[in-house]
């Protein structure tokens, strides 16, 4: 109970002090996770839409795999990227291990199946509705995909948010490929893990509260933005 | 040839259906359809629910490939303008965008020059009396207004052939009249119209030619005057009388 009270006090003090170390950690967390979500959306949304809009052998199996990978453990994603980027790995020459880029790669891998699977779901429903319309216009594949992605923009935005929630909250992947190096690859979740291990429970919890506040803030902003555009575009 | 008629002979017509049939699973939904759609009149497809009107229109539009027979356009659609035909569906299919954006979307698909887009949109809005609603979300409009958006979209695409599937099903008499005026405007602009309807009065007003469907086959095909003057087939008589009888009783 004491710890809890102390941790809230710590959280407030951290937030109010605008401690440069803390700001750097928060900034890196956001940079890594937002980048990962952006890349995953850029790749995963067209991919999910394409899978939803085309019939090909093995499509069912692909969708099952995609859905299964939504539950990919972060440490496994981290391990995979680690193996690719380590000195002996196929991409070892790039020298990316223990850099923010490696962390972005690992989180992208983690978010990609979520975004792709949710997009597949959304676009699948829209495709049933608009298939004949699009074929009636003799629209090409690329334009059709783009049309439906835009039609599903609100649901897809929510899918991206789900991906962001997953990315910003995970610790396993960034720990393995980033290494939690102070001022280089330390993010919020890895600091929390570190402080907990050092026994600084109040500080750890305080950081946890800050993390939660940031996630809540991002979601609130996204929600407002969505409500606002919805009002203007009506859907 | 009458110049008025000669003017409306489009490049893709006539459309000739020879022995067209459609079988899905074990059900034969359309059978032995022989017909030639010429450019000179409004063709109206009639028939009871489930007679196969929608399927026939979708086959003509190329949305469903027939499983038997063949479909022959006079000259196949040129690659440069994919929108030689447009179809307005039984239920309007509108994008989750504004009325104007809906029209623009069709223009983009039709690859109409950017410089012409603005004017084409304004024209389409004006002819369907939607100018005031241009920025409203299309899916929030009333059923009649949505149907007008669908027609405005078709207008913007400048099709040579316009296929309409019961465009007035959900509309009140005033809205029906408005839609009929738009259809007439299309016709006057030289567009070939192929439409399905249940509304006998509407068919009487618009039809140059009537195609009566019954259980997946063409039961009778005649000019509008002949059909309503005195149909030849028993099915056509039954269709007309059945309808009138129902109406007489239901009032
Ligand atoms: N994909 C399909 N698979 C099996 N049967 C179908 C399919 N599509 C349509 N049908 C059947 O084909 C028949 C003709 O359908 P169609 O939609 O052409 O009727 P319609 O004349 O347009 O009727 P309505 O006046 O109710 O619109 C119906 O009995 C329908 O159930
Ligand atoms: Mg129908």
Tab-separated table of N, CA, C and O in Angstrom, chain A residues 107-183:
chain	number	residue	atom	x	y	z
A	107	UNK	N	9.598	-4.739	-33.318
A	107	UNK	CA	8.207	-4.373	-33.041
A	107	UNK	C	7.357	-4.416	-34.308
A	107	UNK	O	6.181	-4.745	-34.267
A	108	UNK	N	7.953	-4.086	-35.446
A	108	UNK	CA	7.216	-4.183	-36.710
A	108	UNK	C	6.755	-5.621	-36.922
A	108	UNK	O	5.600	-5.882	-37.273
A	109	UNK	N	7.671	-6.552	-36.668
A	109	UNK	CA	7.346	-7.973	-36.811
A	109	UNK	C	6.184	-8.361	-35.901
A	109	UNK	O	5.326	-9.165	-36.243
A	110	UNK	N	6.162	-7.744	-34.739
A	110	UNK	CA	5.142	-8.049	-33.745
A	110	UNK	C	3.777	-7.469	-34.146
A	110	UNK	O	2.729	-8.088	-33.960
A	111	UNK	N	3.809	-6.264	-34.717
A	111	UNK	CA	2.575	-5.545	-35.023
A	111	UNK	C	1.983	-5.976	-36.362
A	111	UNK	O	0.774	-5.966	-36.555
A	112	UNK	N	2.859	-6.383	-37.269
A	112	UNK	CA	2.434	-6.719	-38.631
A	112	UNK	C	1.254	-7.700	-38.679
A	112	UNK	O	0.252	-7.419	-39.354
A	113	UNK	N	1.324	-8.825	-37.975
A	113	UNK	CA	0.189	-9.763	-38.055
A	113	UNK	C	-1.114	-9.170	-37.506
A	113	UNK	O	-2.181	-9.449	-38.045
A	114	UNK	N	-1.003	-8.344	-36.481
A	114	UNK	CA	-2.210	-7.732	-35.908
A	114	UNK	C	-2.870	-6.839	-36.933
A	114	UNK	O	-4.073	-6.963	-37.217
A	115	UNK	N	-2.074	-5.955	-37.515
A	115	UNK	CA	-2.627	-5.016	-38.486
A	115	UNK	C	-3.159	-5.768	-39.708
A	115	UNK	O	-4.260	-5.495	-40.198
A	116	UNK	N	-2.406	-6.739	-40.185
A	116	UNK	CA	-2.820	-7.474	-41.388
A	116	UNK	C	-4.107	-8.257	-41.126
A	116	UNK	O	-5.026	-8.250	-41.942
A	117	UNK	N	-4.186	-8.925	-39.976
A	117	UNK	CA	-5.364	-9.748	-39.698
A	117	UNK	C	-6.606	-8.886	-39.509
A	117	UNK	O	-7.686	-9.209	-40.025
A	118	UNK	N	-6.466	-7.782	-38.779
A	118	UNK	CA	-7.632	-6.908	-38.561
A	118	UNK	C	-8.053	-6.247	-39.873
A	118	UNK	O	-9.241	-6.060	-40.130
A	119	UNK	N	-7.062	-5.896	-40.713
A	119	UNK	CA	-7.392	-5.321	-42.019
A	119	UNK	C	-8.131	-6.346	-42.876
A	119	UNK	O	-9.129	-6.030	-43.529
A	120	UNK	N	-7.640	-7.570	-42.848
A	120	UNK	CA	-8.296	-8.646	-43.605
A	120	UNK	C	-9.766	-8.758	-43.220
A	120	UNK	O	-10.643	-8.848	-44.066
A	121	UNK	N	-10.009	-8.701	-41.930
A	121	UNK	CA	-11.386	-8.778	-41.410
A	121	UNK	C	-12.246	-7.617	-41.944
A	121	UNK	O	-13.315	-7.828	-42.525
A	122	UNK	N	-11.747	-6.418	-41.741
A	122	UNK	CA	-12.494	-5.219	-42.146
A	122	UNK	C	-12.753	-5.197	-43.648
A	122	UNK	O	-13.872	-4.994	-44.107
A	123	UNK	N	-11.691	-5.403	-44.419
A	123	UNK	CA	-11.813	-5.291	-45.869
A	123	UNK	C	-12.649	-6.436	-46.425
A	123	UNK	O	-13.366	-6.279	-47.415
A	124	UNK	N	-12.597	-7.594	-45.754
A	124	UNK	CA	-13.431	-8.713	-46.188
A	124	UNK	C	-14.902	-8.340	-46.174
A	124	UNK	O	-15.637	-8.600	-47.128
A	125	UNK	N	-15.337	-7.691	-45.102
A	125	UNK	CA	-16.742	-7.261	-45.006
A	125	UNK	C	-17.062	-6.219	-46.073
A	125	UNK	O	-18.103	-6.274	-46.723
A	126	UNK	N	-16.152	-5.270	-46.243
A	126	UNK	CA	-16.390	-4.209	-47.239
A	126	UNK	C	-16.403	-4.776	-48.654
A	126	UNK	O	-17.143	-4.312	-49.514
A	127	UNK	N	-15.580	-5.794	-48.861
A	127	UNK	CA	-15.495	-6.368	-50.200
A	127	UNK	C	-16.824	-6.997	-50.613
A	127	UNK	O	-17.245	-6.892	-51.760
A	128	UNK	N	-17.477	-7.643	-49.660
A	128	UNK	CA	-18.797	-8.224	-49.951
A	128	UNK	C	-19.747	-7.121	-50.400
A	128	UNK	O	-20.508	-7.275	-51.346
A	129	UNK	N	-19.644	-5.984	-49.743
A	129	UNK	CA	-20.555	-4.877	-50.050
A	129	UNK	C	-20.226	-4.221	-51.393
A	129	UNK	O	-21.133	-3.859	-52.147
A	130	UNK	N	-18.943	-4.060	-51.702
A	130	UNK	CA	-18.570	-3.225	-52.841
A	130	UNK	C	-18.027	-3.985	-54.048
A	130	UNK	O	-17.688	-3.371	-55.056
A	131	UNK	N	-17.936	-5.312	-53.942
A	131	UNK	CA	-17.328	-6.084	-55.024
A	131	UNK	C	-17.979	-5.776	-56.370
A	131	UNK	O	-17.304	-5.445	-57.348
A	132	UNK	N	-19.308	-5.853	-56.434
A	132	UNK	CA	-19.987	-5.653	-57.716
A	132	UNK	C	-19.823	-4.221	-58.206
A	132	UNK	O	-19.664	-3.991	-59.403
A	133	UNK	N	-19.864	-3.287	-57.285
A	133	UNK	CA	-19.670	-1.878	-57.666
A	133	UNK	C	-18.305	-1.689	-58.327
A	133	UNK	O	-18.190	-1.095	-59.393
A	134	UNK	N	-17.267	-2.238	-57.687
A	134	UNK	CA	-15.919	-2.060	-58.218
A	134	UNK	C	-15.760	-2.760	-59.557
A	134	UNK	O	-15.136	-2.236	-60.480
A	135	UNK	N	-16.352	-3.955	-59.666
A	135	UNK	CA	-16.240	-4.665	-60.945
A	135	UNK	C	-17.052	-3.951	-62.016
A	135	UNK	O	-16.686	-3.943	-63.181
A	136	UNK	N	-18.165	-3.365	-61.595
A	136	UNK	CA	-18.993	-2.617	-62.533
A	136	UNK	C	-18.219	-1.445	-63.131
A	136	UNK	O	-18.382	-1.114	-64.299
A	137	UNK	N	-17.352	-0.846	-62.334
A	137	UNK	CA	-16.528	0.265	-62.830
A	137	UNK	C	-15.306	-0.228	-63.593
A	137	UNK	O	-14.541	0.573	-64.107
A	138	UNK	N	-15.135	-1.545	-63.643
A	138	UNK	CA	-13.946	-2.138	-64.281
A	138	UNK	C	-12.679	-1.584	-63.626
A	138	UNK	O	-11.713	-1.226	-64.305
A	139	UNK	N	-12.719	-1.479	-62.319
A	139	UNK	CA	-11.586	-0.913	-61.607
A	139	UNK	C	-10.463	-1.930	-61.476
A	139	UNK	O	-10.722	-3.097	-61.243
A	140	UNK	N	-9.251	-1.471	-61.609
A	140	UNK	CA	-8.103	-2.354	-61.487
A	140	UNK	C	-7.886	-2.782	-60.041
A	140	UNK	O	-8.484	-2.230	-59.120
A	141	UNK	N	-6.996	-3.749	-59.865
A	141	UNK	CA	-6.756	-4.295	-58.537
A	141	UNK	C	-6.250	-3.235	-57.567
A	141	UNK	O	-6.738	-3.086	-56.462
A	142	UNK	N	-5.265	-2.454	-58.016
A	142	UNK	CA	-4.647	-1.469	-57.124
A	142	UNK	C	-5.673	-0.422	-56.689
A	142	UNK	O	-5.812	-0.121	-55.498
A	143	UNK	N	-6.424	0.117	-57.642
A	143	UNK	CA	-7.419	1.128	-57.283
A	143	UNK	C	-8.485	0.540	-56.383
A	143	UNK	O	-8.985	1.204	-55.477
A	144	UNK	N	-8.861	-0.714	-56.622
A	144	UNK	CA	-9.875	-1.345	-55.772
A	144	UNK	C	-9.387	-1.466	-54.334
A	144	UNK	O	-10.115	-1.158	-53.395
A	145	UNK	N	-8.150	-1.916	-54.188
A	145	UNK	CA	-7.585	-2.041	-52.838
A	145	UNK	C	-7.571	-0.673	-52.157
A	145	UNK	O	-8.003	-0.523	-51.010
A	146	UNK	N	-7.117	0.348	-52.893
A	146	UNK	CA	-7.037	1.679	-52.298
A	146	UNK	C	-8.428	2.198	-51.928
A	146	UNK	O	-8.610	2.804	-50.871
A	147	UNK	N	-9.401	1.940	-52.799
A	147	UNK	CA	-10.769	2.380	-52.510
A	147	UNK	C	-11.267	1.770	-51.209
A	147	UNK	O	-11.783	2.461	-50.335
A	148	UNK	N	-11.110	0.462	-51.077
A	148	UNK	CA	-11.639	-0.204	-49.884
A	148	UNK	C	-10.853	0.164	-48.637
A	148	UNK	O	-11.422	0.277	-47.549
A	149	UNK	N	-9.544	0.378	-48.776
A	149	UNK	CA	-8.763	0.813	-47.610
A	149	UNK	C	-9.314	2.149	-47.112
A	149	UNK	O	-9.447	2.372	-45.910
A	150	UNK	N	-9.663	3.011	-48.059
A	150	UNK	CA	-10.191	4.315	-47.645
A	150	UNK	C	-11.585	4.147	-47.035
A	150	UNK	O	-11.931	4.814	-46.057
A	151	UNK	N	-12.387	3.243	-47.606
A	151	UNK	CA	-13.723	3.000	-47.042
A	151	UNK	C	-13.619	2.476	-45.604
A	151	UNK	O	-14.466	2.745	-44.770
A	152	UNK	N	-12.555	1.721	-45.340
A	152	UNK	CA	-12.414	1.123	-44.009
A	152	UNK	C	-11.562	1.961	-43.074
A	152	UNK	O	-11.125	1.487	-42.031
A	153	UNK	N	-11.351	3.241	-43.423
A	153	UNK	CA	-10.337	4.035	-42.719
A	153	UNK	C	-10.529	4.077	-41.206
A	153	UNK	O	-9.564	4.034	-40.453
A	154	UNK	N	-11.785	4.127	-40.749
A	154	UNK	CA	-11.991	4.239	-39.295
A	154	UNK	C	-11.626	2.943	-38.580
A	154	UNK	O	-10.946	2.964	-37.557
A	155	UNK	N	-12.064	1.824	-39.127
A	155	UNK	CA	-11.706	0.543	-38.512
A	155	UNK	C	-10.208	0.310	-38.604
A	155	UNK	O	-9.600	-0.232	-37.673
A	156	UNK	N	-9.614	0.725	-39.712
A	156	UNK	CA	-8.175	0.492	-39.884
A	156	UNK	C	-7.367	1.350	-38.915
A	156	UNK	O	-6.321	0.932	-38.420
A	157	UNK	N	-7.871	2.523	-38.641
A	157	UNK	CA	-7.232	3.387	-37.658
A	157	UNK	C	-7.235	2.686	-36.294
A	157	UNK	O	-6.226	2.673	-35.580
A	158	UNK	N	-8.371	2.086	-35.964
A	158	UNK	CA	-8.459	1.344	-34.710
A	158	UNK	C	-7.501	0.157	-34.719
A	158	UNK	O	-6.883	-0.159	-33.695
A	159	UNK	N	-7.342	-0.490	-35.851
A	159	UNK	CA	-6.402	-1.606	-35.958
A	159	UNK	C	-4.982	-1.127	-35.684
A	159	UNK	O	-4.215	-1.768	-34.956
A	160	UNK	N	-4.638	0.032	-36.251
A	160	UNK	CA	-3.306	0.595	-36.026
A	160	UNK	C	-3.111	0.921	-34.543
A	160	UNK	O	-2.042	0.688	-33.982
A	161	UNK	N	-4.179	1.424	-33.910
A	161	UNK	CA	-4.089	1.731	-32.475
A	161	UNK	C	-3.857	0.466	-31.655
A	161	UNK	O	-3.076	0.468	-30.696
A	162	UNK	N	-4.541	-0.597	-32.049
A	162	UNK	CA	-4.341	-1.876	-31.349
A	162	UNK	C	-2.879	-2.297	-31.478
A	162	UNK	O	-2.263	-2.756	-30.511
A	163	UNK	N	-2.330	-2.117	-32.682
A	163	UNK	CA	-0.923	-2.438	-32.896
A	163	UNK	C	-0.012	-1.580	-32.040
A	163	UNK	O	0.946	-2.072	-31.447
A	164	UNK	N	-0.359	-0.298	-31.940
A	164	UNK	CA	0.449	0.613	-31.126
A	164	UNK	C	0.430	0.182	-29.657
A	164	UNK	O	1.464	0.166	-28.985
A	165	UNK	N	-0.753	-0.177	-29.177
A	165	UNK	CA	-0.878	-0.632	-27.786
A	165	UNK	C	0.018	-1.819	-27.505
A	165	UNK	O	0.694	-1.892	-26.481
A	166	UNK	N	0.044	-2.720	-28.475
A	166	UNK	CA	0.878	-3.903	-28.323
A	166	UNK	C	2.359	-3.524	-28.326
A	166	UNK	O	3.138	-3.998	-27.506
A	167	UNK	N	2.742	-2.637	-29.234
A	167	UNK	CA	4.152	-2.294	-29.392
A	167	UNK	C	4.685	-1.535	-28.169
A	167	UNK	O	5.725	-1.866	-27.622
A	168	UNK	N	3.926	-0.521	-27.741
A	168	UNK	CA	4.442	0.348	-26.677
A	168	UNK	C	4.522	-0.409	-25.348
A	168	UNK	O	5.323	-0.079	-24.482
A	169	UNK	N	3.706	-1.454	-25.203
A	169	UNK	CA	3.636	-2.145	-23.919
A	169	UNK	C	4.578	-3.336	-23.814
A	169	UNK	O	4.784	-3.861	-22.729
A	170	UNK	N	5.149	-3.774	-24.970
A	170	UNK	CA	5.941	-5.010	-24.886
A	170	UNK	C	7.351	-4.704	-24.379
A	170	UNK	O	7.885	-3.616	-24.581
A	171	UNK	N	7.938	-5.690	-23.741
A	171	UNK	CA	9.285	-5.492	-23.220
A	171	UNK	C	10.277	-6.505	-23.783
A	171	UNK	O	11.436	-6.198	-24.028
A	172	UNK	N	9.771	-7.712	-24.090
A	172	UNK	CA	10.668	-8.806	-24.483
A	172	UNK	C	11.483	-8.524	-25.733
A	172	UNK	O	12.704	-8.732	-25.768
A	173	UNK	N	10.814	-8.026	-26.776
A	173	UNK	CA	11.502	-7.841	-28.056
A	173	UNK	C	12.547	-6.735	-27.985
A	173	UNK	O	13.699	-6.920	-28.394
A	174	UNK	N	12.160	-5.578	-27.420
A	174	UNK	CA	13.113	-4.457	-27.373
A	174	UNK	C	14.271	-4.764	-26.432
A	174	UNK	O	15.393	-4.292	-26.645
A	175	UNK	N	13.999	-5.559	-25.406
A	175	UNK	CA	15.070	-5.918	-24.478
A	175	UNK	C	16.129	-6.749	-25.199
A	175	UNK	O	17.327	-6.483	-25.095
A	176	UNK	N	15.676	-7.730	-25.989
A	176	UNK	CA	16.624	-8.631	-26.640
A	176	UNK	C	17.429	-7.926	-27.724
A	176	UNK	O	18.657	-8.020	-27.768
A	177	UNK	N	16.738	-7.168	-28.602
A	177	UNK	CA	17.475	-6.584	-29.726
A	177	UNK	C	18.059	-5.205	-29.393
A	177	UNK	O	18.942	-4.722	-30.094
A	178	UNK	N	17.529	-4.566	-28.323
A	178	UNK	CA	18.026	-3.238	-27.972
A	178	UNK	C	19.067	-3.292	-26.873
A	178	UNK	O	20.025	-2.527	-26.874
A	179	UNK	N	18.840	-4.180	-25.919
A	179	UNK	CA	19.811	-4.347	-24.855
A	179	UNK	C	19.685	-3.361	-23.710
A	179	UNK	O	20.477	-3.368	-22.788
A	180	UNK	N	18.690	-2.487	-23.738
A	180	UNK	CA	18.436	-1.549	-22.649
A	180	UNK	C	19.677	-0.724	-22.308
A	180	UNK	O	20.067	-0.586	-21.148
A	181	UNK	N	20.316	-0.192	-23.302
A	181	UNK	CA	21.516	0.624	-23.076
A	181	UNK	C	21.096	2.053	-22.749
A	181	UNK	O	20.343	2.675	-23.509
A	182	UNK	N	21.605	2.550	-21.617
A	182	UNK	CA	21.222	3.873	-21.155
A	182	UNK	C	21.531	4.918	-22.227
A	182	UNK	O	22.608	4.929	-22.819
A	183	UNK	N	20.593	5.808	-22.480
A	183	UNK	CA	20.703	6.894	-23.456
A	183	UNK	C	20.759	6.424	-24.896
A	183	UNK	O	20.943	7.227	-25.809
